[in-house]
Amino acid sequence: MKPFARIVGVIVAAVALVVIVAAIYVWSGAYNVGADDPHTRMFSSLMETARDRSIEVRSASISLPKLDDPGMVARGAGSYSEMCAGCHLAPGIDESELRAGLNPQPPKLVEYGAEDPREAFWIVKHGIKMTAMPAWGISHDDAALWDIVAFLRAMPKMSSAQYEQLARAGGEHDDERPHHMHGATAAHQH
């Protein structure tokens, strides 16, 4: 029993040492949290893996609605134009002042849209901590968020003229479905 107790003691001491060193590092302020200084490769890799797995696990059970409805795509275009294009760009928009200062850089959704609609819906609804991606589910209902996902699926095939026309039309039809400030119950369903 003594060798086992010694091994456990060494493990506990090693873990305690790691925690103490990490606490000193954090408390010292040595890690630069400025958005103009990229994360270390190791930290970026760790956070990307945690983000990707978290989204995969939480979005797996989401039921997909029919996303090819032109009305959904048009409403989604209006919402995307207002809420998303500044960070994620759009057809004919190659860069923005807001996007240039963000770290990590938001994905250019204009290039690939929503590869997995369930994951896209989860991200739009719940946001992503420490990335400037807001949780739109707090202020919009699920139907409005699915409209954005429907648009994301269609966007990579659009020209800038098609996007502008659809975004204008979507903004005009945005009031067809009430979706703002719907209450906390629906916003926090998982």
Short mmCIF file of C-alpha atoms in Angstrom, two decimals:
data_model
loop_
_atom_site.label_atom_id
_atom_site.label_comp_id
_atom_site.label_asym_id
_atom_site.label_seq_id
_atom_site.Cartn_x
_atom_site.Cartn_y
_atom_site.Cartn_z
CA MET A 1 0.00 0.00 0.00
CA LYS A 2 2.89 2.39 0.64
CA PRO A 3 4.10 2.48 -3.02
CA PHE A 4 0.54 3.32 -4.13
CA ALA A 5 0.28 6.09 -1.52
CA ARG A 6 3.64 7.47 -2.68
CA ILE A 7 2.48 7.54 -6.34
CA VAL A 8 -0.75 9.31 -5.36
CA GLY A 9 1.26 11.80 -3.32
CA VAL A 10 3.56 12.55 -6.27
CA ILE A 11 0.57 13.02 -8.59
CA VAL A 12 -1.19 15.34 -6.12
CA ALA A 13 2.02 17.34 -5.66
CA ALA A 14 2.53 17.62 -9.44
CA VAL A 15 -1.05 18.79 -10.00
CA ALA A 16 -0.72 21.30 -7.16
CA LEU A 17 2.52 22.63 -8.67
CA VAL A 18 0.88 23.04 -12.11
CA VAL A 19 -2.07 24.88 -10.52
CA ILE A 20 0.26 27.17 -8.56
CA VAL A 21 2.40 27.97 -11.64
CA ALA A 22 -0.74 28.63 -13.72
CA ALA A 23 -2.14 30.89 -10.99
CA ILE A 24 1.12 32.86 -10.80
CA TYR A 25 1.18 33.20 -14.59
CA VAL A 26 -2.42 34.46 -14.70
CA TRP A 27 -1.96 36.78 -11.71
CA SER A 28 1.25 38.22 -13.16
CA GLY A 29 -0.60 39.57 -16.20
CA ALA A 30 2.05 38.10 -18.49
CA TYR A 31 -0.50 36.84 -21.01
CA ASN A 32 -1.45 39.66 -23.37
CA VAL A 33 -5.22 39.67 -23.88
CA GLY A 34 -5.10 42.52 -26.43
CA ALA A 35 -7.02 41.71 -29.60
CA ASP A 36 -4.08 42.97 -31.68
CA ASP A 37 -1.79 40.22 -30.30
CA PRO A 38 -2.66 36.73 -31.59
CA HIS A 39 -3.02 33.84 -29.15
CA THR A 40 -0.19 31.33 -28.94
CA ARG A 41 -0.47 28.39 -31.31
CA MET A 42 -1.06 26.01 -28.39
CA PHE A 43 -3.81 28.16 -26.83
CA SER A 44 -5.51 28.65 -30.21
CA SER A 45 -5.46 24.93 -30.91
CA LEU A 46 -6.85 24.11 -27.47
CA MET A 47 -9.66 26.68 -27.75
CA GLU A 48 -10.56 25.68 -31.33
CA THR A 49 -10.81 22.03 -30.33
CA ALA A 50 -12.92 22.86 -27.26
CA ARG A 51 -15.17 25.12 -29.38
CA ASP A 52 -15.63 22.60 -32.19
CA ARG A 53 -16.40 19.68 -29.86
CA SER A 54 -18.76 21.76 -27.74
CA ILE A 55 -20.75 22.85 -30.79
CA GLU A 56 -20.81 19.32 -32.29
CA VAL A 57 -22.10 17.78 -29.07
CA ARG A 58 -24.72 20.46 -28.37
CA SER A 59 -26.06 20.70 -31.92
CA ALA A 60 -26.33 16.98 -32.68
CA SER A 61 -29.94 16.62 -31.49
CA ILE A 62 -31.34 19.76 -33.16
CA SER A 63 -34.18 19.01 -35.60
CA LEU A 64 -33.86 20.66 -39.00
CA PRO A 65 -36.77 22.53 -40.53
CA LYS A 66 -37.15 22.77 -44.29
CA LEU A 67 -34.57 25.44 -45.22
CA ASP A 68 -35.19 25.98 -48.93
CA ASP A 69 -38.20 28.30 -48.52
CA PRO A 70 -37.48 31.51 -50.50
CA GLY A 71 -39.28 33.57 -47.83
CA MET A 72 -36.92 32.23 -45.16
CA VAL A 73 -33.91 32.99 -47.34
CA ALA A 74 -35.14 36.55 -48.01
CA ARG A 75 -35.89 37.27 -44.34
CA GLY A 76 -32.55 35.73 -43.40
CA ALA A 77 -30.77 37.96 -45.92
CA GLY A 78 -32.27 41.06 -44.32
CA SER A 79 -31.25 39.92 -40.84
CA TYR A 80 -27.79 38.84 -41.99
CA SER A 81 -27.23 42.22 -43.65
CA GLU A 82 -28.10 44.04 -40.42
CA MET A 83 -26.55 41.70 -37.85
CA CYS A 84 -23.79 39.63 -39.45
CA ALA A 85 -22.21 41.10 -42.60
CA GLY A 86 -19.97 43.52 -40.71
CA CYS A 87 -18.04 40.61 -39.20
CA HIS A 88 -18.66 37.68 -41.54
CA LEU A 89 -18.77 39.65 -44.83
CA ALA A 90 -21.18 39.09 -47.72
CA PRO A 91 -21.12 38.89 -51.52
CA GLY A 92 -19.38 42.06 -52.71
CA ILE A 93 -18.05 42.89 -49.21
CA ASP A 94 -14.42 41.80 -48.99
CA GLU A 95 -13.45 43.42 -45.67
CA SER A 96 -14.81 45.69 -42.95
CA GLU A 97 -13.29 47.97 -40.32
CA LEU A 98 -15.03 46.03 -37.55
CA ARG A 99 -13.75 42.66 -38.77
CA ALA A 100 -10.17 43.90 -39.15
CA GLY A 101 -9.90 44.49 -35.38
CA LEU A 102 -11.35 41.17 -34.22
CA ASN A 103 -9.22 38.37 -32.80
CA PRO A 104 -9.95 35.64 -33.50
CA GLN A 105 -11.03 36.58 -37.00
CA PRO A 106 -14.65 35.62 -37.70
CA PRO A 107 -15.09 33.06 -40.46
CA LYS A 108 -15.84 34.44 -43.92
CA LEU A 109 -19.26 32.85 -44.23
CA VAL A 110 -19.60 34.25 -47.74
CA GLU A 111 -17.14 31.55 -48.83
CA TYR A 112 -18.90 28.48 -47.43
CA GLY A 113 -22.13 29.50 -45.72
CA ALA A 114 -23.51 26.91 -43.30
CA GLU A 115 -21.75 23.61 -43.86
CA ASP A 116 -23.76 22.01 -41.05
CA PRO A 117 -27.09 23.80 -40.53
CA ARG A 118 -27.54 22.37 -37.02
CA GLU A 119 -24.17 23.72 -35.92
CA ALA A 120 -24.84 27.07 -37.62
CA PHE A 121 -28.18 27.36 -35.82
CA TRP A 122 -26.60 26.55 -32.45
CA ILE A 123 -23.85 29.13 -32.98
CA VAL A 124 -26.28 31.85 -34.10
CA LYS A 125 -28.59 31.11 -31.17
CA HIS A 126 -26.03 30.72 -28.36
CA GLY A 127 -23.00 32.69 -29.62
CA ILE A 128 -19.40 31.83 -28.71
CA LYS A 129 -17.68 33.15 -25.62
CA MET A 130 -14.66 35.44 -26.02
CA THR A 131 -15.08 35.81 -29.80
CA ALA A 132 -17.54 38.73 -30.14
CA MET A 133 -20.11 36.26 -31.58
CA PRO A 134 -23.34 37.30 -29.85
CA ALA A 135 -26.06 34.94 -28.64
CA TRP A 136 -28.86 36.10 -30.95
CA GLY A 137 -31.27 33.67 -29.29
CA ILE A 138 -31.64 36.13 -26.43
CA SER A 139 -33.29 38.71 -28.70
CA HIS A 140 -34.66 36.60 -31.59
CA ASP A 141 -36.89 33.55 -31.74
CA ASP A 142 -35.88 30.26 -33.33
CA ALA A 143 -37.83 30.95 -36.53
CA ALA A 144 -35.83 34.14 -37.18
CA LEU A 145 -32.58 32.29 -36.50
CA TRP A 146 -33.53 29.49 -38.90
CA ASP A 147 -34.16 32.21 -41.52
CA ILE A 148 -30.52 33.28 -41.12
CA VAL A 149 -29.35 29.66 -41.46
CA ALA A 150 -31.47 29.25 -44.61
CA PHE A 151 -29.79 32.37 -46.02
CA LEU A 152 -26.33 31.11 -45.04
CA ARG A 153 -26.91 27.96 -47.06
CA ALA A 154 -27.85 30.01 -50.14
CA MET A 155 -25.30 32.83 -49.81
CA PRO A 156 -22.15 31.23 -51.31
CA LYS A 157 -23.88 30.93 -54.69
CA MET A 158 -25.02 34.59 -54.79
CA SER A 159 -23.59 37.50 -56.71
CA SER A 160 -23.27 40.84 -54.93
CA ALA A 161 -26.26 42.18 -56.90
CA GLN A 162 -28.41 39.21 -55.88
CA TYR A 163 -27.36 39.66 -52.27
CA GLU A 164 -28.14 43.39 -52.24
CA GLN A 165 -31.56 42.82 -53.79
CA LEU A 166 -32.37 39.97 -51.41
CA ALA A 167 -31.10 41.88 -48.35
CA ARG A 168 -33.31 44.86 -49.24
CA ALA A 169 -36.32 42.62 -49.86
CA GLY A 170 -35.62 40.64 -46.67
CA GLY A 171 -35.46 43.80 -44.61
CA GLU A 172 -38.84 44.86 -45.99
CA HIS A 173 -40.37 41.47 -45.08
CA ASP A 174 -38.63 41.21 -41.72
CA ASP A 175 -41.75 42.37 -39.88
CA GLU A 176 -43.85 39.51 -41.29
CA ARG A 177 -42.77 37.34 -38.39
CA PRO A 178 -42.44 38.70 -34.86
CA HIS A 179 -39.05 37.69 -33.54
CA HIS A 180 -37.58 40.33 -31.28
CA MET A 181 -37.49 40.05 -27.50
CA HIS A 182 -39.62 36.93 -27.23
CA GLY A 183 -38.73 36.06 -23.65
CA ALA A 184 -36.17 34.00 -21.81
CA THR A 185 -37.91 30.62 -21.98
CA ALA A 186 -37.43 29.99 -25.70
CA ALA A 187 -34.05 31.74 -25.75
CA HIS A 188 -32.49 29.37 -23.26
CA GLN A 189 -33.77 26.02 -24.51
CA HIS A 190 -30.96 23.67 -25.44
#
